[in-house]
Amino acid sequence: MNFENTREFAQQLDAKDELRNYRDEFFFPKVNGKEVIYFTGNSLGLQSKRTKTYVDEVMTDWANLAVEGHFYSEKPWWDYHERFAAPLSVIVGAKPCEITVMNTLTVNLHLMMVSFYRPTAKKYKIICEEKAFPSDQYMFQSQVKFHGLDPKDAIVEIKRREGEHNIRLEDVLAKIEEVGDALALVLIGGVNYYTGQVFDMKTITAAGHKQGAYVGWDLAHAAGNIELKLHDWDVDFAVWCSYKYMNSGPGNASGCFIHEKHHNNADLPRFAGWYGHNKERRFKMEPDFDPVHGADGWQISNLPILSLAPYLASVEMFSEIGMEKIIAKRNLITAYLEFILHEVDKEIEGTEFEVITPSSQEERGCQLSVFLHGQGRDLFDYLMKNGVITDWREPNVIRLAPAPLYCSFEDMYEFGQILKKGICK
Ligand SMILES: *Cc1c(COP(=O)(O)O)cnc(C)c1O
């Protein structure tokens, strides 16, 4: 498609956008009395108006039923989490029995390490990406130390080549091969939080398995953003948070995938709790742990229903639309944003907006990370003051994620105008 940097053209794209009505389903913060252009759905998604209904339902049931709400509320709490399995399994490409929601992301990473990182004298190394999200790095280091190992020896990072922003697939595969028999686990962010690079999860998973390692994925920036086929790719486990692209609210519950081939493996250790226990017998309060077959068998506590309610509202919205439509709009709006950036860039002497996110649609989701050559933090501050919510990452990168559910093409055009003013002020 030949894009144009005009309001009329952007409005035409909006008129043709199948998802355009969903924009009205969200609350937008206001700056100077105007709704903002929101580019940080990759950090905290906007609140959808449906959310309140779901939360109110739990509040009302709690008020009216108290403890009886576990069994007799509109959506009983004792198995509330099971409502996620079917819709989420479609979103991440899994079987319903492979999905559960529980805890928060980093906590679930630790729990998955209990089952899937069991180092021996010969097989103890973890491969991850260089500059992984800090929480993941701290998690790796503490896990390795917990097993009495030295992080410097046990954690192997895949590096970017000098002068390159993204990690090459061939370098990931070479590193897996090089570590070979010593490799216990590969655990990488499926979409890198800083660059927006999408990894070839299928190929990397197969390569890790060839060395007899487990392969897991942190899908914080992938869930609700890119196409996933976790079951078919034969991924061992994956975890994600729900408050980024999936709009479930600050610090909210995490989703977890455990491949069905592991469900009946009694040798896999896990940290247990009563909500992972046989559903029919859970309230008989017996002493011996008999796990639920399926990912639910990794549950520990009775669930925080007030945080699951907004996540359920979101999951239902995603499944009503379907990832296919979300991805189609994502590709178009991200391409339009990239076009706008280059148009502004061309008009202004001395700047260069270098998009460090890969240019192919297979290797990116809806985030563009932009290196602002010739500009600095002032520009970022100007954008924020003028209603463009983005984020700043050292040394000089802003991340722009036009979430397809609520960002419009006109937002992209308007952003270009504000950007130009911010530079020429
Ligand atoms: C957002 C994010 C986290 C945050 O973890 P929480 O436990 O939810 O605070 C962790 N890892 C990655 C890769 C992320 O993008």
Short mmCIF file of C-alpha atoms and ligand atoms in Angstrom, two decimals:
data_model
loop_
_atom_site.label_atom_id
_atom_site.label_comp_id
_atom_site.label_asym_id
_atom_site.label_seq_id
_atom_site.Cartn_x
_atom_site.Cartn_y
_atom_site.Cartn_z
CA MET A 1 0.00 0.00 0.00
CA ASN A 2 1.21 3.50 -0.79
CA PHE A 3 0.90 5.49 2.40
CA GLU A 4 0.38 9.24 2.59
CA ASN A 5 1.32 11.55 5.41
CA THR A 6 -2.03 13.36 5.56
CA ARG A 7 -4.88 13.43 8.03
CA GLU A 8 -7.36 12.48 5.28
CA PHE A 9 -5.38 9.37 4.40
CA ALA A 10 -5.10 8.32 8.05
CA GLN A 11 -8.83 8.84 8.49
CA GLN A 12 -9.51 6.66 5.46
CA LEU A 13 -7.48 3.87 7.05
CA ASP A 14 -9.47 4.29 10.25
CA ALA A 15 -12.75 4.14 8.34
CA LYS A 16 -11.69 0.79 6.86
CA ASP A 17 -10.38 -0.56 10.18
CA GLU A 18 -12.47 -3.51 11.37
CA LEU A 19 -11.36 -2.94 14.96
CA ARG A 20 -12.15 0.78 15.04
CA ASN A 21 -15.12 0.41 17.41
CA TYR A 22 -12.96 -1.22 20.07
CA ARG A 23 -11.19 2.09 20.62
CA ASP A 24 -14.36 3.37 22.33
CA GLU A 25 -14.16 0.49 24.76
CA PHE A 26 -11.08 1.92 26.45
CA PHE A 27 -10.36 4.78 28.84
CA PHE A 28 -7.64 7.16 27.65
CA PRO A 29 -5.76 9.41 30.04
CA LYS A 30 -5.94 13.10 29.10
CA VAL A 31 -3.19 15.68 28.74
CA ASN A 32 -4.19 19.33 28.25
CA GLY A 33 -7.81 18.18 28.11
CA LYS A 34 -7.18 15.86 25.14
CA GLU A 35 -7.00 12.08 25.00
CA VAL A 36 -3.40 10.98 24.72
CA ILE A 37 -1.72 9.07 21.91
CA TYR A 38 -0.85 5.95 23.85
CA PHE A 39 2.30 4.08 22.79
CA THR A 40 2.95 2.16 26.01
CA GLY A 41 0.48 -0.68 25.69
CA ASN A 42 3.61 -2.86 25.76
CA SER A 43 4.18 -1.73 29.33
CA LEU A 44 0.69 -1.27 30.77
CA GLY A 45 -2.33 -1.69 28.51
CA LEU A 46 -5.26 0.72 28.84
CA GLN A 47 -8.28 -0.15 30.95
CA SER A 48 -11.23 -1.43 28.97
CA LYS A 49 -14.67 -0.30 30.05
CA ARG A 50 -15.80 -3.91 30.42
CA THR A 51 -13.32 -4.45 33.20
CA LYS A 52 -15.39 -2.70 35.83
CA THR A 53 -18.41 -4.94 35.18
CA TYR A 54 -16.28 -8.03 35.80
CA VAL A 55 -14.76 -6.62 38.98
CA ASP A 56 -18.12 -5.33 40.23
CA GLU A 57 -19.58 -8.79 39.78
CA VAL A 58 -16.99 -10.23 42.16
CA MET A 59 -17.49 -7.37 44.64
CA THR A 60 -21.26 -7.90 44.60
CA ASP A 61 -20.99 -11.65 45.00
CA TRP A 62 -18.57 -11.21 47.86
CA ALA A 63 -20.92 -8.71 49.57
CA ASN A 64 -23.99 -10.88 49.08
CA LEU A 65 -22.59 -14.36 49.44
CA ALA A 66 -19.31 -14.08 51.34
CA VAL A 67 -17.79 -17.55 51.70
CA GLU A 68 -20.64 -19.10 49.75
CA GLY A 69 -19.34 -17.22 46.71
CA HIS A 70 -16.72 -19.94 46.24
CA PHE A 71 -19.48 -22.21 44.96
CA TYR A 72 -22.61 -20.15 44.38
CA SER A 73 -21.54 -16.88 42.79
CA GLU A 74 -22.32 -16.00 39.19
CA LYS A 75 -18.89 -17.33 38.24
CA PRO A 76 -17.89 -19.55 41.16
CA TRP A 77 -14.46 -18.71 42.55
CA TRP A 78 -13.23 -22.20 43.31
CA ASP A 79 -12.70 -22.96 39.62
CA TYR A 80 -12.75 -19.41 38.23
CA HIS A 81 -9.27 -19.89 36.71
CA GLU A 82 -10.56 -22.70 34.53
CA ARG A 83 -12.49 -20.14 32.48
CA PHE A 84 -9.21 -19.02 30.95
CA ALA A 85 -8.06 -22.33 29.53
CA ALA A 86 -10.20 -22.42 26.38
CA PRO A 87 -9.88 -18.80 25.20
CA LEU A 88 -6.21 -18.41 26.19
CA SER A 89 -5.27 -21.68 24.54
CA VAL A 90 -6.43 -20.24 21.21
CA ILE A 91 -4.51 -16.99 21.77
CA VAL A 92 -1.19 -18.76 22.47
CA GLY A 93 -1.68 -21.87 20.30
CA ALA A 94 -2.03 -24.55 22.95
CA LYS A 95 -4.45 -27.20 24.18
CA PRO A 96 -6.74 -26.00 26.97
CA CYS A 97 -5.21 -28.50 29.41
CA GLU A 98 -1.79 -26.88 28.83
CA ILE A 99 -2.89 -23.47 30.13
CA THR A 100 -3.30 -22.08 33.59
CA VAL A 101 -3.28 -18.60 35.15
CA MET A 102 -1.69 -17.97 38.51
CA ASN A 103 0.70 -15.75 40.48
CA THR A 104 2.72 -13.15 38.63
CA LEU A 105 5.25 -13.48 35.87
CA THR A 106 8.58 -13.60 37.70
CA VAL A 107 7.09 -15.87 40.36
CA ASN A 108 5.97 -18.26 37.63
CA LEU A 109 9.41 -18.15 36.04
CA HIS A 110 10.83 -19.31 39.36
CA LEU A 111 8.21 -22.04 39.64
CA MET A 112 8.95 -23.27 36.13
CA MET A 113 12.64 -23.37 37.02
CA VAL A 114 11.77 -25.70 39.89
CA SER A 115 10.41 -28.19 37.37
CA PHE A 116 12.61 -27.55 34.34
CA TYR A 117 15.98 -26.44 35.66
CA ARG A 118 17.54 -29.36 37.45
CA PRO A 119 21.27 -28.99 36.93
CA THR A 120 23.66 -31.91 37.21
CA ALA A 121 27.47 -31.84 37.30
CA LYS A 122 27.61 -32.18 33.50
CA LYS A 123 24.39 -30.58 32.37
CA TYR A 124 23.82 -27.26 34.10
CA LYS A 125 24.05 -24.35 31.67
CA ILE A 126 21.30 -21.91 30.80
CA ILE A 127 21.22 -20.04 27.52
CA CYS A 128 19.46 -16.67 27.51
CA GLU A 129 19.69 -13.51 25.46
CA GLU A 130 22.09 -10.71 26.24
CA LYS A 131 20.31 -7.80 27.99
CA ALA A 132 17.30 -9.88 28.94
CA PHE A 133 14.67 -8.04 30.97
CA PRO A 134 16.30 -7.34 34.36
CA SER A 135 13.79 -9.40 36.35
CA ASP A 136 14.67 -12.42 34.22
CA GLN A 137 18.39 -11.81 34.77
CA TYR A 138 17.93 -11.62 38.55
CA MET A 139 15.78 -14.73 38.41
CA PHE A 140 18.50 -16.67 36.50
CA GLN A 141 21.25 -15.54 38.85
CA SER A 142 19.33 -16.41 42.00
CA GLN A 143 18.26 -19.79 40.64
CA VAL A 144 21.80 -20.70 39.65
CA LYS A 145 23.14 -19.65 43.06
CA PHE A 146 20.32 -21.56 44.74
CA HIS A 147 21.77 -24.70 43.14
CA GLY A 148 25.25 -23.76 44.41
CA LEU A 149 26.55 -22.81 40.97
CA ASP A 150 28.40 -19.78 39.69
CA PRO A 151 26.25 -17.53 37.48
CA LYS A 152 29.30 -16.54 35.43
CA ASP A 153 29.85 -20.15 34.48
CA ALA A 154 26.27 -21.40 34.31
CA ILE A 155 24.57 -18.53 32.45
CA VAL A 156 25.50 -18.19 28.80
CA GLU A 157 24.29 -15.07 27.02
CA ILE A 158 23.80 -14.86 23.29
CA LYS A 159 25.40 -11.62 22.16
CA ARG A 160 24.60 -9.18 19.43
CA ARG A 161 27.32 -8.72 16.86
CA GLU A 162 29.34 -5.54 17.03
CA GLY A 163 27.31 -2.67 15.57
CA GLU A 164 24.08 -4.71 15.31
CA HIS A 165 20.94 -4.19 17.36
CA ASN A 166 19.35 -7.60 16.99
CA ILE A 167 20.46 -11.12 17.71
CA ARG A 168 20.92 -13.35 14.70
CA LEU A 169 19.17 -16.69 14.62
CA GLU A 170 22.35 -18.35 13.34
CA ASP A 171 24.19 -17.07 16.43
CA VAL A 172 21.53 -18.50 18.75
CA LEU A 173 21.78 -21.88 17.02
CA ALA A 174 25.58 -21.82 17.04
CA LYS A 175 25.62 -21.06 20.77
CA ILE A 176 23.22 -23.92 21.51
CA GLU A 177 25.43 -26.27 19.53
CA GLU A 178 28.58 -24.97 21.20
CA VAL A 179 27.24 -25.45 24.74
CA GLY A 180 26.02 -28.88 23.60
CA ASP A 181 25.72 -31.56 26.26
CA ALA A 182 26.23 -29.05 29.07
CA LEU A 183 23.02 -27.28 28.10
CA ALA A 184 20.20 -27.79 30.61
CA LEU A 185 17.82 -25.01 29.61
CA VAL A 186 17.17 -22.39 26.95
CA LEU A 187 15.00 -19.54 28.21
CA ILE A 188 14.64 -16.41 26.09
CA GLY A 189 12.13 -13.57 25.79
CA GLY A 190 10.02 -14.50 22.74
CA VAL A 191 9.85 -10.80 21.87
CA ASN A 192 12.74 -8.76 23.19
CA TYR A 193 11.41 -5.96 25.40
CA TYR A 194 14.01 -3.42 24.26
CA THR A 195 14.23 -3.94 20.51
CA GLY A 196 10.90 -5.64 19.81
CA GLN A 197 12.72 -8.46 17.98
CA VAL A 198 10.66 -11.67 17.65
CA PHE A 199 12.69 -14.87 17.90
CA ASP A 200 12.10 -17.93 15.75
CA MET A 201 10.74 -19.98 18.61
CA LYS A 202 10.07 -23.11 16.59
CA THR A 203 13.62 -23.43 15.28
CA ILE A 204 15.28 -22.50 18.57
CA THR A 205 13.10 -24.91 20.54
CA ALA A 206 14.02 -27.77 18.20
CA ALA A 207 17.72 -26.89 18.46
CA GLY A 208 17.60 -26.88 22.28
CA HIS A 209 15.86 -30.26 22.30
CA LYS A 210 18.55 -31.68 20.04
CA GLN A 211 21.02 -31.05 22.88
CA GLY A 212 18.68 -32.72 25.38
CA ALA A 213 17.77 -29.40 27.02
CA TYR A 214 14.40 -28.02 28.03
CA VAL A 215 13.24 -24.91 26.22
CA GLY A 216 10.99 -22.28 27.77
CA TRP A 217 9.90 -18.81 26.65
CA ASP A 218 9.12 -15.60 28.48
CA LEU A 219 6.21 -14.24 26.49
CA ALA A 220 5.64 -10.97 28.38
CA HIS A 221 5.88 -9.01 25.12
CA ALA A 222 4.44 -11.74 22.94
CA ALA A 223 1.07 -12.71 24.45
CA GLY A 224 -1.70 -10.85 22.64
CA ASN A 225 0.85 -9.38 20.22
CA ILE A 226 2.15 -12.11 17.93
CA GLU A 227 1.05 -15.45 16.58
CA LEU A 228 2.07 -18.30 18.87
CA LYS A 229 1.87 -22.06 18.39
CA LEU A 230 3.33 -23.25 21.65
CA HIS A 231 1.98 -26.79 21.45
CA ASP A 232 3.05 -27.43 17.85
CA TRP A 233 6.44 -25.84 18.40
CA ASP A 234 6.90 -28.38 21.18
CA VAL A 235 7.82 -25.69 23.72
CA ASP A 236 8.27 -27.18 27.20
CA PHE A 237 6.87 -24.24 29.11
CA ALA A 238 6.07 -20.56 28.68
CA VAL A 239 4.93 -17.75 30.94
CA TRP A 240 3.62 -14.25 30.35
CA CYS A 241 2.13 -11.32 32.18
CA SER A 242 -1.35 -10.09 31.37
CA TYR A 243 -1.01 -6.37 31.94
CA LYS A 244 0.99 -5.45 28.82
CA TYR A 245 -0.77 -6.14 25.50
CA MET A 246 -3.57 -7.93 27.31
CA ASN A 247 -4.79 -4.94 29.33
CA SER A 248 -5.55 -6.73 32.60
CA GLY A 249 -4.35 -3.98 34.94
CA PRO A 250 -1.21 -3.14 36.93
CA GLY A 251 0.81 -6.05 38.31
CA ASN A 252 -1.85 -8.52 37.34
CA ALA A 253 -1.93 -12.30 37.03
CA SER A 254 0.37 -14.32 34.82
CA GLY A 255 -0.45 -16.97 32.25
CA CYS A 256 1.42 -20.22 32.11
CA PHE A 257 1.79 -22.95 29.47
CA ILE A 258 3.14 -26.40 30.26
CA HIS A 259 3.33 -28.84 27.37
CA GLU A 260 1.03 -31.83 27.78
CA LYS A 261 3.92 -34.28 27.43
CA HIS A 262 5.05 -33.21 30.92
CA HIS A 263 1.71 -33.49 32.67
CA ASN A 264 2.02 -37.07 33.79
CA ASN A 265 5.73 -37.05 34.48
CA ALA A 266 5.93 -37.81 38.19
CA ASP A 267 9.71 -37.26 38.12
CA LEU A 268 9.32 -33.55 37.47
CA PRO A 269 9.50 -31.82 40.83
CA ARG A 270 7.14 -28.99 41.54
CA PHE A 271 6.23 -26.78 44.47
CA ALA A 272 2.77 -27.84 45.48
CA GLY A 273 -0.25 -26.29 47.15
CA TRP A 274 -3.86 -27.21 47.64
CA TYR A 275 -5.11 -25.61 44.41
CA GLY A 276 -2.95 -27.95 42.39
CA HIS A 277 -4.56 -30.92 44.13
CA ASN A 278 -7.14 -33.23 42.56
CA LYS A 279 -10.19 -31.09 42.00
CA GLU A 280 -12.80 -33.57 43.23
CA ARG A 281 -10.91 -34.20 46.44
CA ARG A 282 -9.52 -30.70 47.08
CA PHE A 283 -11.81 -29.91 49.96
CA LYS A 284 -11.48 -33.28 51.65
CA MET A 285 -8.27 -31.89 53.17
CA GLU A 286 -6.27 -35.08 52.71
CA PRO A 287 -2.56 -35.23 53.51
CA ASP A 288 -1.18 -36.64 50.21
CA PHE A 289 -0.75 -34.45 47.16
CA ASP A 290 -2.44 -35.77 44.05
CA PRO A 291 -1.90 -33.20 41.29
CA VAL A 292 -4.56 -32.21 38.79
CA HIS A 293 -3.58 -33.57 35.38
CA GLY A 294 -2.63 -30.62 33.26
CA ALA A 295 -1.11 -27.22 33.79
CA ASP A 296 -3.58 -26.62 36.64
CA GLY A 297 -1.55 -29.17 38.58
CA TRP A 298 1.11 -26.44 39.03
CA GLN A 299 -1.35 -24.18 40.88
CA ILE A 300 -0.52 -23.44 44.49
CA SER A 301 -2.91 -21.07 46.23
CA ASN A 302 -6.58 -20.28 45.96
CA LEU A 303 -6.75 -17.59 43.31
CA PRO A 304 -6.95 -13.81 43.62
CA ILE A 305 -10.35 -13.50 41.96
CA LEU A 306 -10.30 -9.70 42.03
CA SER A 307 -7.26 -9.73 39.77
CA LEU A 308 -8.47 -12.53 37.57
CA ALA A 309 -11.71 -10.65 36.81
CA PRO A 310 -10.06 -7.92 34.67
CA TYR A 311 -7.93 -10.53 32.94
CA LEU A 312 -11.03 -12.54 32.07
CA ALA A 313 -12.68 -9.41 30.63
CA SER A 314 -9.61 -8.97 28.44
CA VAL A 315 -9.27 -12.59 27.35
CA GLU A 316 -12.92 -12.60 26.30
CA MET A 317 -12.38 -9.46 24.24
CA PHE A 318 -9.34 -10.98 22.54
CA SER A 319 -11.13 -14.18 21.70
CA GLU A 320 -14.18 -12.36 20.41
CA ILE A 321 -11.92 -10.56 17.90
CA GLY A 322 -9.36 -13.28 17.22
CA MET A 323 -5.59 -12.89 16.89
CA GLU A 324 -5.77 -12.93 13.10
CA LYS A 325 -7.57 -9.58 12.91
CA ILE A 326 -5.43 -8.12 15.65
CA ILE A 327 -2.28 -9.13 13.80
CA ALA A 328 -3.56 -7.81 10.47
CA LYS A 329 -4.21 -4.38 11.98
CA ARG A 330 -0.96 -4.54 13.93
CA ASN A 331 1.02 -5.02 10.71
CA LEU A 332 -0.71 -2.14 8.96
CA ILE A 333 -0.56 0.37 11.80
CA THR A 334 3.06 -0.44 12.61
CA ALA A 335 4.03 -0.04 8.96
CA TYR A 336 2.15 3.28 8.85
CA LEU A 337 3.95 4.48 11.98
CA GLU A 338 7.29 3.53 10.44
CA PHE A 339 6.35 5.46 7.29
CA ILE A 340 5.38 8.55 9.34
CA LEU A 341 8.67 8.43 11.23
CA HIS A 342 10.63 8.40 7.99
CA GLU A 343 8.53 11.20 6.51
CA VAL A 344 9.30 13.45 9.49
CA ASP A 345 12.90 12.40 9.38
CA LYS A 346 13.21 13.36 5.70
CA GLU A 347 11.82 16.82 6.35
CA ILE A 348 14.27 17.72 9.07
CA GLU A 349 17.98 18.26 8.60
CA GLY A 350 20.29 16.70 11.18
CA THR A 351 17.99 14.01 12.58
CA GLU A 352 17.79 10.36 11.84
CA PHE A 353 15.21 8.08 13.33
CA GLU A 354 16.79 4.68 13.18
CA VAL A 355 14.22 1.94 13.73
CA ILE A 356 16.27 -0.73 15.48
CA THR A 357 13.40 -3.22 15.46
CA PRO A 358 13.69 -5.71 12.59
CA SER A 359 11.92 -4.52 9.46
CA SER A 360 10.21 -7.79 8.49
CA GLN A 361 6.75 -8.58 9.88
CA GLU A 362 7.82 -12.07 10.89
CA GLU A 363 10.47 -10.65 13.17
CA ARG A 364 8.47 -7.96 14.93
CA GLY A 365 5.17 -7.38 16.67
CA CYS A 366 3.66 -3.96 17.17
CA GLN A 367 6.62 -2.28 18.84
CA LEU A 368 9.06 -0.01 17.05
CA SER A 369 12.15 0.95 19.03
CA VAL A 370 13.59 4.12 17.60
CA PHE A 371 17.09 5.44 18.06
CA LEU A 372 16.83 9.23 18.00
CA HIS A 373 20.09 10.26 16.37
CA GLY A 374 20.61 13.99 16.70
CA GLN A 375 17.91 14.29 19.38
CA GLY A 376 17.81 13.67 23.10
CA ARG A 377 15.76 13.38 26.20
CA ASP A 378 14.27 16.87 25.57
CA LEU A 379 12.31 15.49 22.67
CA PHE A 380 10.92 12.69 24.80
CA ASP A 381 9.89 15.22 27.48
CA TYR A 382 8.26 17.39 24.82
CA LEU A 383 6.25 14.41 23.53
CA MET A 384 5.03 13.52 27.02
CA LYS A 385 3.99 17.12 27.73
CA ASN A 386 2.11 17.19 24.47
CA GLY A 387 0.08 14.08 24.97
CA VAL A 388 2.27 11.40 23.37
CA ILE A 389 2.86 8.68 25.96
CA THR A 390 5.96 6.69 25.09
CA ASP A 391 8.97 5.55 27.06
CA TRP A 392 12.60 6.36 27.15
CA ARG A 393 15.39 3.83 27.33
CA GLU A 394 19.08 4.60 27.62
CA PRO A 395 21.05 5.64 25.67
CA ASN A 396 18.63 7.38 23.31
CA VAL A 397 15.78 5.08 22.39
CA ILE A 398 12.04 5.57 22.53
CA ARG A 399 9.72 2.60 22.24
CA LEU A 400 6.48 3.07 20.33
CA ALA A 401 3.85 0.34 20.50
CA PRO A 402 0.63 1.22 18.66
CA ALA A 403 -1.58 -1.43 20.28
CA PRO A 404 -4.09 -2.44 17.60
CA LEU A 405 -7.12 -2.61 19.89
CA TYR A 406 -7.18 1.08 20.73
CA CYS A 407 -4.67 3.05 18.64
CA SER A 408 -5.89 4.74 15.47
CA PHE A 409 -4.18 5.58 12.21
CA GLU A 410 -5.00 9.21 12.85
CA ASP A 411 -3.02 8.90 16.12
CA MET A 412 0.01 7.98 14.00
CA TYR A 413 -0.47 11.00 11.74
CA GLU A 414 -1.00 13.30 14.73
CA PHE A 415 2.10 11.88 16.40
CA GLY A 416 4.14 12.81 13.33
CA GLN A 417 2.92 16.40 13.55
CA ILE A 418 3.76 16.67 17.25
CA LEU A 419 7.15 15.07 16.66
CA LYS A 420 7.97 17.63 13.97
CA LYS A 421 6.98 20.51 16.23
CA GLY A 422 9.03 19.05 19.06
CA ILE A 423 12.16 19.06 16.93
CA CYS A 424 11.64 22.43 15.24
CA LYS A 425 10.55 24.30 18.36
C1 LIG B 1 7.34 -7.03 31.92
C2 LIG B 1 8.30 -8.13 32.06
C3 LIG B 1 8.53 -8.73 33.30
C4 LIG B 1 7.83 -8.25 34.55
O1 LIG B 1 7.69 -9.26 35.47
P1 LIG B 1 6.66 -9.17 36.69
O2 LIG B 1 6.99 -10.34 37.50
O3 LIG B 1 5.26 -9.20 36.12
O4 LIG B 1 6.90 -7.87 37.41
C5 LIG B 1 9.41 -9.79 33.36
N1 LIG B 1 10.06 -10.23 32.24
C6 LIG B 1 9.87 -9.66 31.03
C7 LIG B 1 10.59 -10.18 29.84
C8 LIG B 1 9.00 -8.58 30.91
O5 LIG B 1 8.83 -7.99 29.73
#
